[in-house]
mmCIF file of C-alpha atoms in Angstrom:
data_model
loop_
_atom_site.group_PDB
_atom_site.id
_atom_site.type_symbol
_atom_site.label_atom_id
_atom_site.label_comp_id
_atom_site.label_asym_id
_atom_site.label_seq_id
_atom_site.Cartn_x
_atom_site.Cartn_y
_atom_site.Cartn_z
ATOM 1 C CA GLU W 1 137.547 -81.207 30.436
ATOM 2 C CA PRO W 2 134.145 -82.427 29.201
ATOM 3 C CA GLU W 3 131.678 -79.734 28.248
ATOM 4 C CA VAL W 4 128.135 -79.206 27.087
ATOM 5 C CA THR W 5 127.903 -78.091 23.469
ATOM 6 C CA GLN W 6 125.045 -76.340 21.696
ATOM 7 C CA THR W 7 124.199 -75.696 18.074
ATOM 8 C CA PRO W 8 123.644 -73.380 16.391
ATOM 9 C CA SER W 9 125.265 -70.504 18.203
ATOM 10 C CA HIS W 10 122.809 -68.094 16.612
ATOM 11 C CA GLN W 11 119.461 -68.828 15.014
ATOM 12 C CA VAL W 12 117.341 -66.255 13.221
ATOM 13 C CA THR W 13 113.791 -67.206 12.387
ATOM 14 C CA GLN W 14 110.553 -65.596 11.359
ATOM 15 C CA MET W 15 107.604 -65.383 13.700
ATOM 16 C CA GLY W 16 105.424 -68.464 13.443
ATOM 17 C CA GLN W 17 108.225 -70.744 12.296
ATOM 18 C CA GLU W 18 109.383 -73.830 14.154
ATOM 19 C CA VAL W 19 112.894 -73.991 15.546
ATOM 20 C CA ILE W 20 114.912 -76.796 17.058
ATOM 21 C CA LEU W 21 117.792 -75.994 19.333
ATOM 22 C CA ARG W 22 120.302 -78.752 19.852
ATOM 23 C CA CYS W 23 122.479 -79.727 22.762
ATOM 24 C CA VAL W 24 125.003 -82.436 23.442
ATOM 25 C CA PRO W 25 125.216 -82.939 27.219
ATOM 26 C CA ILE W 26 128.245 -84.340 29.002
ATOM 27 C CA SER W 27 128.349 -88.023 28.204
ATOM 28 C CA ASN W 28 127.907 -89.574 31.659
ATOM 29 C CA HIS W 29 125.252 -87.112 32.774
ATOM 30 C CA LEU W 30 121.684 -88.265 33.196
ATOM 31 C CA TYR W 31 119.805 -85.060 33.949
ATOM 32 C CA PHE W 32 119.212 -82.408 31.340
ATOM 33 C CA TYR W 33 117.822 -78.903 31.480
ATOM 34 C CA TRP W 34 116.886 -75.943 29.357
ATOM 35 C CA TYR W 35 117.017 -72.360 30.538
ATOM 36 C CA ARG W 36 116.510 -69.101 28.753
ATOM 37 C CA GLN W 37 117.846 -65.617 29.314
ATOM 38 C CA ILE W 38 116.191 -62.622 27.730
ATOM 39 C CA LEU W 39 118.769 -59.925 27.005
ATOM 40 C CA GLY W 40 119.791 -58.161 30.200
ATOM 41 C CA GLN W 41 117.600 -60.281 32.416
ATOM 42 C CA LYS W 42 118.119 -63.233 34.708
ATOM 43 C CA VAL W 43 118.386 -66.842 33.696
ATOM 44 C CA GLU W 44 114.983 -68.566 33.803
ATOM 45 C CA PHE W 45 114.328 -72.254 34.245
ATOM 46 C CA LEU W 46 112.303 -73.877 31.470
ATOM 47 C CA VAL W 47 112.391 -77.633 31.912
ATOM 48 C CA SER W 48 114.239 -80.569 33.393
ATOM 49 C CA PHE W 49 114.410 -84.011 31.814
ATOM 50 C CA TYR W 50 115.380 -87.391 33.169
ATOM 51 C CA ASN W 51 114.862 -90.948 32.047
ATOM 52 C CA ASN W 52 113.241 -89.825 28.817
ATOM 53 C CA GLU W 53 110.578 -87.739 30.415
ATOM 54 C CA ILE W 54 110.031 -84.252 31.747
ATOM 55 C CA SER W 55 110.529 -84.143 35.500
ATOM 56 C CA GLU W 56 109.695 -80.492 36.018
ATOM 57 C CA LYS W 57 108.705 -77.513 33.897
ATOM 58 C CA SER W 58 108.016 -73.854 34.476
ATOM 59 C CA GLU W 59 104.998 -71.806 33.476
ATOM 60 C CA ILE W 60 107.031 -70.496 30.534
ATOM 61 C CA PHE W 61 107.211 -73.998 29.091
ATOM 62 C CA ASP W 62 103.789 -74.075 27.466
ATOM 63 C CA ASP W 63 102.414 -76.252 24.672
ATOM 64 C CA GLN W 64 104.586 -74.477 22.115
ATOM 65 C CA PHE W 65 107.671 -76.042 23.682
ATOM 66 C CA SER W 66 108.802 -79.632 23.649
ATOM 67 C CA VAL W 67 111.986 -81.497 24.483
ATOM 68 C CA GLU W 68 113.372 -84.710 23.195
ATOM 69 C CA ARG W 69 116.367 -86.961 23.519
ATOM 70 C CA PRO W 70 116.273 -88.508 20.055
ATOM 71 C CA ASP W 71 119.411 -90.593 20.523
ATOM 72 C CA GLY W 72 122.049 -91.307 23.133
ATOM 73 C CA SER W 73 123.832 -88.018 22.789
ATOM 74 C CA ASN W 74 121.511 -85.198 21.717
ATOM 75 C CA PHE W 75 118.960 -83.257 23.708
ATOM 76 C CA THR W 76 116.707 -80.868 21.790
ATOM 77 C CA LEU W 77 114.330 -78.029 22.511
ATOM 78 C CA LYS W 78 111.631 -77.383 19.932
ATOM 79 C CA ILE W 79 109.538 -74.256 19.734
ATOM 80 C CA ARG W 80 106.596 -75.043 17.510
ATOM 81 C CA SER W 81 105.487 -71.564 16.468
ATOM 82 C CA THR W 82 107.912 -68.878 17.525
ATOM 83 C CA LYS W 83 106.813 -65.520 18.857
ATOM 84 C CA LEU W 84 108.766 -62.297 19.066
ATOM 85 C CA GLU W 85 109.034 -62.699 22.826
ATOM 86 C CA ASP W 86 110.822 -66.034 22.380
ATOM 87 C CA SER W 87 113.922 -64.076 21.372
ATOM 88 C CA ALA W 88 116.513 -64.927 24.011
ATOM 89 C CA MET W 89 119.625 -66.936 24.790
ATOM 90 C CA TYR W 90 118.754 -70.553 25.398
ATOM 91 C CA PHE W 91 121.092 -72.539 27.606
ATOM 92 C CA CYS W 92 121.246 -76.266 27.898
ATOM 93 C CA ALA W 93 122.663 -77.800 31.065
ATOM 94 C CA SER W 94 123.370 -81.286 32.323
ATOM 95 C CA SER W 95 124.274 -82.899 35.602
ATOM 96 C CA GLU W 96 125.176 -86.307 36.983
ATOM 97 C CA SER W 97 122.580 -86.018 39.672
ATOM 98 C CA PRO W 98 119.984 -83.376 40.450
ATOM 99 C CA SER W 99 120.690 -83.240 44.108
ATOM 100 C CA VAL W 100 124.435 -83.179 44.160
ATOM 101 C CA GLY W 101 126.434 -80.266 42.906
ATOM 102 C CA GLU W 102 126.507 -78.298 39.805
ATOM 103 C CA GLN W 103 124.732 -78.239 36.551
ATOM 104 C CA TYR W 104 127.127 -77.684 33.677
ATOM 105 C CA PHE W 105 125.898 -75.109 31.193
ATOM 106 C CA GLY W 106 126.524 -74.933 27.492
ATOM 107 C CA PRO W 107 127.522 -71.711 25.724
ATOM 108 C CA GLY W 108 123.960 -71.016 24.626
ATOM 109 C CA THR W 109 122.057 -70.462 21.400
ATOM 110 C CA ARG W 110 120.934 -66.943 20.635
ATOM 111 C CA LEU W 111 117.464 -67.107 19.123
ATOM 112 C CA THR W 112 116.257 -64.052 17.250
ATOM 113 C CA VAL W 113 112.635 -64.033 16.113
ATOM 114 C CA THR W 114 111.785 -61.378 13.522
ATOM 115 C CA GLY J 1 106.316 -66.681 45.238
ATOM 116 C CA GLU J 2 109.629 -67.451 43.642
ATOM 117 C CA SER J 3 112.075 -64.700 44.365
ATOM 118 C CA VAL J 4 115.838 -64.695 44.495
ATOM 119 C CA GLY J 5 117.205 -61.217 44.123
ATOM 120 C CA LEU J 6 120.395 -59.241 44.308
ATOM 121 C CA HIS J 7 120.950 -56.016 46.189
ATOM 122 C CA LEU J 8 123.410 -54.308 43.812
ATOM 123 C CA PRO J 9 123.237 -54.451 40.039
ATOM 124 C CA THR J 10 126.854 -53.276 39.530
ATOM 125 C CA LEU J 11 129.892 -53.540 41.748
ATOM 126 C CA SER J 12 133.148 -51.813 40.834
ATOM 127 C CA VAL J 13 136.342 -52.783 42.650
ATOM 128 C CA GLN J 14 140.014 -52.183 42.246
ATOM 129 C CA GLU J 15 142.264 -55.052 41.336
ATOM 130 C CA GLY J 16 143.586 -56.712 44.471
ATOM 131 C CA ASP J 17 140.690 -55.649 46.653
ATOM 132 C CA ASN J 18 138.138 -58.051 48.053
ATOM 133 C CA SER J 19 134.661 -58.158 46.514
ATOM 134 C CA ILE J 20 131.412 -58.981 48.238
ATOM 135 C CA ILE J 21 128.314 -59.774 46.211
ATOM 136 C CA ASN J 22 125.019 -60.167 48.024
ATOM 137 C CA CYS J 23 121.834 -62.067 47.374
ATOM 138 C CA ALA J 24 118.482 -62.323 49.133
ATOM 139 C CA TYR J 25 116.243 -65.316 48.760
ATOM 140 C CA SER J 26 112.620 -65.797 49.687
ATOM 141 C CA ASN J 27 112.066 -69.531 50.023
ATOM 142 C CA SER J 28 112.944 -70.489 53.565
ATOM 143 C CA ALA J 29 112.570 -74.146 52.577
ATOM 144 C CA SER J 30 115.448 -73.978 50.093
ATOM 145 C CA ASP J 31 118.296 -76.207 51.148
ATOM 146 C CA TYR J 32 120.876 -75.658 48.456
ATOM 147 C CA PHE J 33 122.385 -72.525 46.953
ATOM 148 C CA ILE J 34 124.848 -71.965 44.151
ATOM 149 C CA TRP J 35 126.844 -69.058 42.823
ATOM 150 C CA TYR J 36 127.400 -68.842 39.094
ATOM 151 C CA LYS J 37 129.676 -66.607 37.066
ATOM 152 C CA GLN J 38 128.662 -65.567 33.573
ATOM 153 C CA GLU J 39 131.161 -63.981 31.244
ATOM 154 C CA SER J 40 130.020 -62.137 28.168
ATOM 155 C CA GLY J 41 128.750 -64.493 25.493
ATOM 156 C CA LYS J 42 129.046 -67.587 27.655
ATOM 157 C CA GLY J 43 126.801 -69.752 29.774
ATOM 158 C CA PRO J 44 126.762 -69.643 33.552
ATOM 159 C CA GLN J 45 129.767 -71.283 35.165
ATOM 160 C CA PHE J 46 129.602 -72.922 38.578
ATOM 161 C CA ILE J 47 131.694 -71.213 41.248
ATOM 162 C CA ILE J 48 130.699 -72.607 44.613
ATOM 163 C CA ASP J 49 127.716 -74.061 46.396
ATOM 164 C CA ILE J 50 126.476 -74.371 49.939
ATOM 165 C CA ARG J 51 123.851 -76.433 51.695
ATOM 166 C CA SER J 52 121.507 -75.016 54.271
ATOM 167 C CA ASN J 53 123.123 -76.977 57.083
ATOM 168 C CA MET J 54 126.262 -74.857 56.662
ATOM 169 C CA ASP J 55 126.964 -71.180 57.326
ATOM 170 C CA LYS J 56 130.167 -70.857 55.370
ATOM 171 C CA ARG J 57 132.051 -72.634 52.658
ATOM 172 C CA GLN J 58 135.412 -71.768 51.181
ATOM 173 C CA GLY J 59 136.867 -72.423 47.804
ATOM 174 C CA GLN J 60 139.869 -71.102 46.010
ATOM 175 C CA ARG J 61 139.744 -67.318 46.581
ATOM 176 C CA VAL J 62 135.981 -67.514 47.061
ATOM 177 C CA THR J 63 133.850 -67.860 50.155
ATOM 178 C CA VAL J 64 130.103 -68.210 50.365
ATOM 179 C CA LEU J 65 128.265 -67.180 53.513
ATOM 180 C CA LEU J 66 124.707 -68.201 54.282
ATOM 181 C CA ASN J 67 122.532 -66.475 56.853
ATOM 182 C CA LYS J 68 119.311 -68.425 57.093
ATOM 183 C CA THR J 69 117.847 -66.129 59.718
ATOM 184 C CA VAL J 70 117.594 -63.243 57.270
ATOM 185 C CA LYS J 71 117.638 -65.390 54.121
ATOM 186 C CA HIS J 72 120.808 -63.831 52.814
ATOM 187 C CA LEU J 73 123.649 -65.241 50.772
ATOM 188 C CA SER J 74 126.947 -63.590 49.913
ATOM 189 C CA LEU J 75 129.913 -64.355 47.731
ATOM 190 C CA GLN J 76 133.295 -63.047 48.749
ATOM 191 C CA ILE J 77 136.112 -62.950 46.236
ATOM 192 C CA ALA J 78 139.562 -62.371 47.674
ATOM 193 C CA ALA J 79 142.198 -60.375 45.804
ATOM 194 C CA THR J 80 139.899 -59.644 42.881
ATOM 195 C CA GLN J 81 141.512 -59.964 39.475
ATOM 196 C CA PRO J 82 140.544 -58.575 36.052
ATOM 197 C CA GLY J 83 139.489 -62.099 35.061
ATOM 198 C CA ASP J 84 136.830 -61.973 37.745
ATOM 199 C CA SER J 85 134.926 -59.341 35.786
ATOM 200 C CA ALA J 86 131.592 -60.922 34.927
ATOM 201 C CA VAL J 87 127.978 -61.096 36.009
ATOM 202 C CA TYR J 88 127.420 -63.157 39.136
ATOM 203 C CA PHE J 89 124.164 -64.948 39.855
ATOM 204 C CA CYS J 90 123.011 -66.673 42.958
ATOM 205 C CA ALA J 91 120.682 -69.591 42.401
ATOM 206 C CA GLU J 92 118.376 -71.470 44.671
ATOM 207 C CA ASN J 93 117.482 -75.123 44.292
ATOM 208 C CA TRP J 94 113.700 -75.391 44.274
ATOM 209 C CA GLY J 95 113.300 -79.111 44.595
ATOM 210 C CA PRO J 96 115.708 -81.547 42.989
ATOM 211 C CA ASP J 97 115.285 -80.460 39.384
ATOM 212 C CA LYS J 98 114.878 -76.730 39.301
ATOM 213 C CA LEU J 99 117.220 -73.797 39.806
ATOM 214 C CA ILE J 100 115.814 -70.337 40.383
ATOM 215 C CA PHE J 101 118.303 -67.634 39.518
ATOM 216 C CA GLY J 102 118.646 -64.172 40.969
ATOM 217 C CA THR J 103 118.803 -61.020 38.883
ATOM 218 C CA GLY J 104 122.602 -60.843 38.663
ATOM 219 C CA THR J 105 125.334 -58.422 39.756
ATOM 220 C CA ARG J 106 127.902 -57.129 37.334
ATOM 221 C CA LEU J 107 131.395 -57.071 38.823
ATOM 222 C CA GLN J 108 133.812 -54.638 37.200
ATOM 223 C CA VAL J 109 137.467 -54.820 38.175
ATOM 224 C CA PHE J 110 139.655 -51.786 37.556
ATOM 225 C CA PRO J 111 143.459 -51.855 37.450
#
């Protein structure tokens, strides 16, 4: 069964450093998403991406965040200057269509900012 | 504002019993709802969905009920098994590109 993959599984970085979290969505999917989950809290929407541009973003997704699909398979989330409060699990998801059925989630990247 | 919440943070059931997990939502304009299961160390996994033009939808051992009058969603799991132990989230589709998740309910299944 096809699945969304994410690398790395765990990333430790110092405050102020840039990080790039990587995702490989399911190959025939066209819609891509990033979510985050602070430990013990609910999953929060960050951004959705379609046709090489952001289609929606939340108030969490400020200027420190950016997304990119650098090639035909990868989808990345960059945090330009990490803060302690960016520590969380970051989930990538993809779907065939935004209005029909489920988004498939990857296993997540645990980001720890020290 | 955006608000999808769960009534019970933890639900403990005995193996073989039925489980009912509840969710309240605030956006009366939402037309699509999803239940996700999240096991420890994994991403959310789709269980079942329902559109606002339906009251009930059944899957394999799971049923979702939607009460639009009181903006309430529930997930029923029949004959709960140890493998059902996880955190369950309801999610609400705010527009075509955005899912708003509830707080989550932890389901614990005892033998």
